[in-house]
C-alpha positions in Angstrom: 127.6 16.2 -109.5 128.8 19.7 -108.9 127.1 20.0 -105.5 125.4 18.2 -102.6 122.4 19.1 -100.5 122.1 17.5 -97.1 119.5 18.0 -94.3 121.0 18.0 -90.8 119.2 16.5 -87.9 119.8 19.8 -86.2 117.4 21.6 -88.5 119.6 23.3 -91.2 120.2 22.5 -94.8 123.8 22.2 -96.0 124.6 23.1 -99.6 128.2 22.2 -100.7 129.9 23.1 -103.9 131.8 19.9 -104.8 134.2 21.2 -107.5 137.4 21.2 -105.4 139.5 20.5 -108.5 138.1 23.8 -109.9 138.5 25.7 -106.7 134.7 25.3 -106.3 134.1 27.7 -109.2 130.5 28.3 -110.2 129.2 26.7 -113.4 125.6 26.2 -114.6 125.3 23.0 -112.6 126.2 24.8 -109.4 123.7 27.5 -110.2 121.0 24.9 -110.6 122.1 23.2 -107.4 122.0 26.5 -105.4 118.5 27.2 -106.8 117.3 23.8 -105.7 118.8 24.3 -102.2 117.0 27.6 -101.8 113.8 25.9 -102.9 114.2 23.1 -100.4 115.2 25.6 -97.7 111.6 26.8 -97.8 110.4 23.4 -96.3 108.6 23.8 -93.0 111.2 21.9 -91.0 114.3 23.8 -92.3 115.5 26.6 -89.9 118.6 27.7 -91.7 120.6 27.3 -94.9 124.4 26.9 -94.8 126.5 27.3 -98.0 130.1 26.0 -98.2 132.7 24.5 -100.5 134.5 21.1 -100.8 137.9 20.7 -99.1 139.9 23.4 -97.4 141.4 25.3 -100.4 138.4 27.3 -101.6 135.0 28.4 -100.5 134.3 29.6 -104.1 136.5 31.2 -106.7 133.6 32.9 -108.5 132.4 32.1 -112.0 134.2 29.4 -113.9 135.9 31.2 -116.8 136.8 27.9 -118.4 133.0 27.7 -119.0 132.0 31.3 -119.2 134.8 32.3 -121.6 132.4 31.3 -124.4 130.2 34.3 -123.5 131.4 37.2 -125.6 128.6 39.6 -126.3 126.8 41.8 -123.9 123.6 39.8 -124.2 125.3 36.5 -123.9 127.0 37.7 -120.7 123.7 39.2 -119.5 121.9 35.8 -119.8 124.4 34.2 -117.3 124.7 37.2 -115.0 121.0 37.7 -114.8 120.4 34.1 -114.0 122.8 34.1 -111.1 121.7 37.5 -109.8 118.1 36.2 -109.5 119.4 33.1 -107.6 121.4 35.3 -105.2 118.4 37.6 -104.7 116.3 34.6 -103.8 119.1 33.6 -101.4 119.2 37.1 -99.9 115.4 37.2 -99.4 115.0 33.6 -98.1 112.9 34.0 -95.0 115.3 32.1 -92.7 118.9 32.7 -91.6 121.6 31.9 -94.2 125.2 31.4 -93.5 128.3 31.4 -95.7 130.7 28.9 -94.2 133.9 30.0 -95.8 136.1 27.0 -95.5 138.7 28.4 -97.9 139.6 31.4 -100.1 136.7 33.3 -101.6 137.2 35.6 -104.6 135.1 37.4 -107.1 131.7 35.8 -107.3 132.5 33.7 -104.3 132.4 37.0 -102.3 129.1 37.9 -103.9 127.6 34.6 -102.7 129.0 35.2 -99.2 127.7 38.8 -99.0 124.2 37.6 -100.1 124.1 35.4 -97.0 123.0 36.8 -93.6 126.2 35.7 -91.8 129.7 34.9 -92.8 131.8 32.4 -90.8 135.3 32.0 -92.1 138.4 29.9 -91.3 141.4 31.8 -90.0 144.2 32.2 -92.5 142.2 32.3 -95.7 141.9 35.3 -98.0 139.0 36.9 -99.8 138.3 39.8 -102.2 136.1 41.3 -104.8 138.7 41.0 -107.6 136.4 41.6 -110.6 138.0 45.0 -111.3 141.2 43.2 -112.3 139.2 41.4 -114.9 138.0 44.7 -116.4 134.4 44.0 -115.2 132.4 44.8 -112.0 130.5 42.6 -109.7 127.7 41.2 -111.9 125.6 38.9 -109.7 124.3 41.7 -107.5 127.1 41.5 -104.9 128.2 45.1 -105.2 124.7 46.4 -104.7 124.1 44.0 -101.8 127.4 45.1 -100.2 126.5 48.7 -100.4 123.1 48.0 -98.9 124.3 45.9 -96.0 127.5 47.8 -95.2 127.1 51.4 -96.3 130.6 52.7 -95.6 133.2 54.2 -98.1 135.6 51.5 -96.8 133.6 48.9 -98.6 133.5 50.9 -101.8 137.3 50.9 -101.7 137.2 47.1 -101.4 135.4 46.9 -104.7 137.5 49.6 -106.4 140.9 48.2 -105.2 139.9 44.7 -106.4 142.5 43.2 -104.0 142.5 40.0 -102.0 142.7 40.6 -98.2 143.4 38.5 -95.2 140.2 37.3 -93.6 141.3 38.6 -90.2 141.4 42.1 -91.7 137.9 41.6 -93.2 136.7 40.4 -89.8 138.0 43.6 -88.2 136.1 45.8 -90.5 132.8 43.9 -90.1 132.6 41.9 -93.3 133.0 38.6 -91.5 130.9 37.8 -88.5 133.1 35.1 -86.8 136.3 33.2 -87.4 137.1 29.6 -86.6 140.2 27.3 -86.6 139.2 23.7 -86.6 136.1 21.7 -87.6 133.9 24.0 -89.9 130.7 22.0 -89.4 131.1 21.9 -85.6 132.0 25.6 -85.5 129.0 26.4 -87.7 126.6 24.5 -85.5 128.0 26.3 -82.5 127.4 29.6 -84.2 123.9 28.6 -85.1 123.1 26.9 -81.8 120.8 29.5 -80.3 119.1 30.2 -83.7 118.2 26.6 -84.2 116.3 26.4 -81.0 114.0 29.4 -81.9 110.5 29.0 -83.3 110.7 29.3 -87.1 108.1 32.0 -87.0 110.4 34.2 -84.8 113.3 33.8 -87.3 111.0 34.5 -90.3 109.5 37.6 -88.6 112.9 39.1 -87.9 114.2 38.3 -91.4 111.1 39.9 -92.9 112.2 43.3 -91.4 115.2 43.3 -93.7 113.3 41.8 -96.6 110.7 44.5 -96.3 113.3 47.2 -96.3 115.0 45.8 -99.4 111.7 45.7 -101.2 110.9 49.3 -100.2 114.2 50.5 -101.5 113.8 48.6 -104.8 117.0 46.6 -104.2 116.1 44.1 -107.0 115.9 46.9 -109.5 119.2 48.3 -108.4 120.8 44.9 -108.8 119.4 44.7 -112.3 121.4 47.9 -113.1 124.5 46.3 -111.8 124.0 43.2 -113.9 123.4 45.4 -117.0 126.6 47.4 -116.3 128.7 44.3 -115.9 127.3 42.8 -119.1 128.3 45.9 -121.0 131.8 45.8 -119.6 132.0 42.0 -120.3 131.8 42.7 -124.0 134.8 45.1 -124.0 138.1 44.0 -125.5 139.9 44.6 -122.2 137.9 41.9 -120.5 138.3 39.5 -123.5 142.0 40.0 -123.2 142.0 39.1 -119.5 140.0 36.0 -120.3 142.4 35.0 -123.1 145.3 35.5 -120.7 143.6 33.4 -118.1 142.8 30.6 -120.5 146.4 30.6 -121.9 147.8 30.3 -118.4 145.5 27.3 -117.7 146.6 25.7 -120.9 150.3 26.2 -120.2 149.9 24.8 -116.7 
């Protein structure tokens, strides 16, 4: 199993990617699991959804290229990208608070998952970055569009264009991370959520609907679709295929 879904007695649902040996990279099983978690998070007794990764090394390293390297054409890539973008849009518009509990490094699609959550709680000392540009593609799960919507500042555009990995403390300073922790991630997350979990669910849903309504009015889903299409076109280019070949050769040699 590539994931676990657990219901806490305190009222939140915990989704954990359990592919520690793959740096918690996303494959089709993880996609299915996240979709299930989002579905279960709609249950009446669930007040929040927390997403994290197994171990301390990685929150999520994005899409698993050892799986997705088989996708070569624009349409093949679009099928995968579109599937995950729809899952992340469902996560974004889930009518309860969502938290990315970043227990380890987050790169590429891992950052897209994190930005689709309402809050980001990260362990001190880790690093994160939208590195897709180094792969000759862009964000393709909607993360770039969501980032621009949530944090409309040229500084965040530079994060995408530079495609570098940054210390989490720096990302906290510029507002990308909401809080840092040092020790027990679950305990720290429950402390972060403490006041929210004692609210009436109707209150949480009402406030969340303010943001959802805005995203619907500005046709965010349509804008995400354009991002997906653009990434799919770049995916087909030879420069991206060369990066994937280099990545796969490196894995084979190691």
